[in-house]
Structure formats: structure tokens, C-alpha cells
Amino acid sequence: MPEKKPAQDQDPEPWVPPEGSWASSAAKRRNMQAVRSRDTKPELLVRRLVHAYGLRYRVAARPIPDLRRTADLVFRPAKVAVFIDGCYWHGCPEHYVSPRTNPGYWSSKVARNVERDRDTDKQLEKAGWLVLRYWEHNPAEETAAEIIRLVRERRQQHS
């Protein structure tokens, strides 16, 4: 039977990224996989506040079923779609910093995200939706207050 070496004596195999991965290390890949696309802290804070005021909404739903885009909060009867955008992934003018590792790939990815956001806004507005976009760094109380006010206004207009 071959003798087992203690873990620290074993030669670590070099990390090889999976096919199609842009991660520069296993740790970076884990971090990227941990980034949530929904139920982020800023989103949860806003949702709790809006819900406390009695407004009901759909979470991570498509405002227009045939359009493969989801809003963070969707108020269907009022036709209001709310997006709470992450500063990094959506290119916040105040907080976005280009990454040091593979900046060409990530900067162009963020640029595509911004382009898709603008296209989403146009398509929803064309279909009669009010699109509300907030940065994750905006105070949740202010964001929620504005959402509540605008949804109530839209409901009055549609009734």
C-alpha cells in the first residue's frame, strides 16, 4: 500500500479555470459565483419598506412576458418596474472602478450591461411601463418613499 503524504507535503495541482471561465483564480471564481443577481441587501431593504406601506409586488419578474428581462420589483396593475442596480455590474458613475485583472473583458461586460439596461428601459417605456432605476448606494428609505409615491400616483391614473 502506498504511503500517504500529509496535505502540506503534497504538490498542489495548478488551478485550471473551467472552459469559458474568465476567473483568474479559484478564489476569484468563488467570489464571482457568490454574487447574487436577486435578493441583495439593498433590494431586501427596499422591499421590506415598500411592503410595510402595504404595497404588493412581484419579485424578480418579467414585466413583459415575452421580453427576457426581469425587474427587481414589478407592480403589474400600475405598470411600474423597479431596478436596484449594483454599482459595479451596472457601471455607477460614482463608484465603478475598472478591475485590475482582465480589465478589457470586465469593462466591456459592464458596458454591455449598461447598453442592455438602456434597451430594457426603452422597450418597457414603449409598452407603457414606468421604469424606476436606483443605485444600490441610494438610501433605502428615500428609494422606498419614491417608489411608494410613484406607484400610488400610477394606480390613481389607471383607475
Tab-separated table of C-alpha atoms in Angstrom:
chain	number	residue	atom	x	y	z
A	1	MET	CA	0.000	0.000	0.000
A	2	PRO	CA	1.485	3.404	-0.965
A	3	GLU	CA	2.305	5.755	1.866
A	4	LYS	CA	0.061	8.859	2.072
A	5	LYS	CA	1.802	12.217	2.315
A	6	PRO	CA	0.500	14.842	4.733
A	7	ALA	CA	-1.581	17.504	2.954
A	8	GLN	CA	1.084	20.215	3.230
A	9	ASP	CA	3.671	17.962	1.565
A	10	GLN	CA	1.507	17.197	-1.469
A	11	ASP	CA	2.175	19.144	-4.613
A	12	PRO	CA	-0.881	21.283	-5.280
A	13	GLU	CA	-2.187	20.953	-8.784
A	14	PRO	CA	-2.259	24.275	-10.598
A	15	TRP	CA	-5.750	25.753	-10.834
A	16	VAL	CA	-7.209	25.472	-14.306
A	17	PRO	CA	-10.317	27.539	-14.963
A	18	PRO	CA	-13.283	25.665	-16.396
A	19	GLU	CA	-13.984	26.103	-20.104
A	20	GLY	CA	-15.382	29.577	-20.768
A	21	SER	CA	-14.475	30.982	-17.317
A	22	TRP	CA	-12.723	34.343	-17.068
A	23	ALA	CA	-11.750	33.871	-13.443
A	24	SER	CA	-8.057	34.401	-12.787
A	25	SER	CA	-8.034	32.107	-9.740
A	26	ALA	CA	-10.202	29.624	-7.883
A	27	ALA	CA	-10.817	32.246	-5.181
A	28	LYS	CA	-11.958	34.817	-7.762
A	29	ARG	CA	-14.283	32.227	-9.304
A	30	ARG	CA	-15.848	31.500	-5.894
A	31	ASN	CA	-16.324	35.226	-5.306
A	32	MET	CA	-17.927	35.706	-8.708
A	33	GLN	CA	-20.262	32.765	-8.123
A	34	ALA	CA	-21.316	34.215	-4.771
A	35	VAL	CA	-22.536	37.473	-6.339
A	36	ARG	CA	-26.306	37.449	-6.141
A	37	SER	CA	-28.485	38.521	-9.037
A	38	ARG	CA	-31.505	38.906	-6.744
A	39	ASP	CA	-32.243	39.281	-3.042
A	40	THR	CA	-29.293	41.596	-2.481
A	41	LYS	CA	-29.147	43.563	0.779
A	42	PRO	CA	-30.148	46.897	-0.827
A	43	GLU	CA	-33.019	45.192	-2.649
A	44	LEU	CA	-34.265	43.432	0.501
A	45	LEU	CA	-34.220	46.695	2.478
A	46	VAL	CA	-36.276	48.491	-0.153
A	47	ARG	CA	-38.692	45.560	-0.484
A	48	ARG	CA	-39.300	45.456	3.283
A	49	LEU	CA	-40.020	49.177	3.422
A	50	VAL	CA	-42.344	49.123	0.410
A	51	HIS	CA	-44.157	46.060	1.757
A	52	ALA	CA	-44.572	47.730	5.176
A	53	TYR	CA	-46.536	50.510	3.457
A	54	GLY	CA	-48.971	47.951	2.108
A	55	LEU	CA	-47.799	47.762	-1.487
A	56	ARG	CA	-47.619	44.317	-3.046
A	57	TYR	CA	-45.398	43.402	-5.952
A	58	ARG	CA	-43.752	40.569	-7.842
A	59	VAL	CA	-40.074	39.839	-7.174
A	60	ALA	CA	-37.578	39.164	-9.989
A	61	ALA	CA	-40.368	39.023	-12.542
A	62	ARG	CA	-40.648	39.834	-16.227
A	63	PRO	CA	-42.762	42.952	-16.702
A	64	ILE	CA	-43.433	41.851	-20.280
A	65	PRO	CA	-43.642	38.052	-20.513
A	66	ASP	CA	-42.091	37.866	-23.990
A	67	LEU	CA	-39.142	40.100	-23.050
A	68	ARG	CA	-36.337	38.132	-21.375
A	69	ARG	CA	-35.582	40.832	-18.822
A	70	THR	CA	-36.508	40.773	-15.147
A	71	ALA	CA	-37.120	43.690	-12.833
A	72	ASP	CA	-36.386	43.546	-9.113
A	73	LEU	CA	-39.913	44.660	-8.189
A	74	VAL	CA	-42.869	44.601	-10.567
A	75	PHE	CA	-46.163	46.353	-9.855
A	76	ARG	CA	-48.281	44.914	-12.682
A	77	PRO	CA	-51.563	46.832	-12.439
A	78	ALA	CA	-49.700	50.142	-12.098
A	79	LYS	CA	-47.189	49.102	-14.791
A	80	VAL	CA	-44.146	50.078	-12.713
A	81	ALA	CA	-40.848	48.178	-12.986
A	82	VAL	CA	-38.165	48.836	-10.355
A	83	PHE	CA	-34.480	48.004	-10.791
A	84	ILE	CA	-31.932	48.339	-8.000
A	85	ASP	CA	-28.656	48.275	-9.873
A	86	GLY	CA	-25.339	47.221	-8.398
A	87	CYS	CA	-22.658	49.885	-8.716
A	88	TYR	CA	-20.080	47.525	-10.205
A	89	TRP	CA	-22.189	45.455	-12.598
A	90	HIS	CA	-24.144	48.414	-13.977
A	91	GLY	CA	-21.322	50.977	-14.184
A	92	CYS	CA	-22.228	53.506	-11.497
A	93	PRO	CA	-20.612	56.838	-12.457
A	94	GLU	CA	-19.717	57.443	-8.794
A	95	HIS	CA	-18.417	54.027	-7.724
A	96	TYR	CA	-17.459	51.898	-10.712
A	97	VAL	CA	-13.751	51.099	-10.754
A	98	SER	CA	-12.274	49.099	-13.605
A	99	PRO	CA	-10.816	45.826	-12.340
A	100	ARG	CA	-7.065	45.249	-12.345
A	101	THR	CA	-7.428	41.652	-13.539
A	102	ASN	CA	-8.662	41.194	-17.099
A	103	PRO	CA	-9.965	44.795	-17.369
A	104	GLY	CA	-10.780	44.528	-21.075
A	105	TYR	CA	-13.225	41.681	-20.551
A	106	TRP	CA	-14.910	43.073	-17.438
A	107	SER	CA	-15.162	46.662	-18.657
A	108	SER	CA	-16.777	45.531	-21.900
A	109	LYS	CA	-19.131	43.263	-19.924
A	110	VAL	CA	-20.234	46.202	-17.785
A	111	ALA	CA	-20.645	48.324	-20.940
A	112	ARG	CA	-22.907	45.601	-22.411
A	113	ASN	CA	-24.910	45.547	-19.170
A	114	VAL	CA	-25.425	49.319	-19.363
A	115	GLU	CA	-26.424	49.030	-23.021
A	116	ARG	CA	-28.921	46.265	-22.162
A	117	ASP	CA	-30.296	48.394	-19.301
A	118	ARG	CA	-30.955	51.293	-21.694
A	119	ASP	CA	-32.594	48.902	-24.192
A	120	THR	CA	-34.773	47.448	-21.405
A	121	ASP	CA	-35.847	50.961	-20.377
A	122	LYS	CA	-36.826	51.820	-23.962
A	123	GLN	CA	-38.777	48.618	-24.523
A	124	LEU	CA	-40.669	48.874	-21.239
A	125	GLU	CA	-41.468	52.569	-21.730
A	126	LYS	CA	-42.678	51.833	-25.259
A	127	ALA	CA	-45.068	49.262	-23.737
A	128	GLY	CA	-46.429	51.861	-21.286
A	129	TRP	CA	-44.356	50.948	-18.206
A	130	LEU	CA	-42.788	53.397	-15.793
A	131	VAL	CA	-39.171	52.327	-15.260
A	132	LEU	CA	-37.526	53.263	-11.977
A	133	ARG	CA	-33.788	52.680	-11.568
A	134	TYR	CA	-31.857	53.178	-8.374
A	135	TRP	CA	-28.239	52.555	-7.434
A	136	GLU	CA	-27.512	50.147	-4.604
A	137	HIS	CA	-25.848	53.005	-2.696
A	138	ASN	CA	-29.031	55.135	-2.638
A	139	PRO	CA	-30.563	55.289	0.849
A	140	ALA	CA	-33.250	52.591	1.061
A	141	GLU	CA	-35.693	54.922	2.856
A	142	GLU	CA	-35.533	57.538	0.076
A	143	THR	CA	-35.780	54.891	-2.636
A	144	ALA	CA	-38.780	53.224	-0.985
A	145	ALA	CA	-40.548	56.567	-0.400
A	146	GLU	CA	-40.210	57.488	-4.065
A	147	ILE	CA	-41.397	54.053	-5.231
A	148	ILE	CA	-44.434	54.225	-2.925
A	149	ARG	CA	-45.342	57.716	-4.140
A	150	LEU	CA	-44.966	56.885	-7.833
A	151	VAL	CA	-46.806	53.555	-7.650
A	152	ARG	CA	-49.723	55.225	-5.844
A	153	GLU	CA	-49.815	58.003	-8.469
A	154	ARG	CA	-49.836	55.451	-11.289
A	155	ARG	CA	-52.596	53.450	-9.605
A	156	GLN	CA	-54.753	56.582	-9.379
A	157	GLN	CA	-54.118	57.356	-13.062
A	158	HIS	CA	-55.063	53.820	-14.135
A	159	SER	CA	-58.278	53.633	-12.091
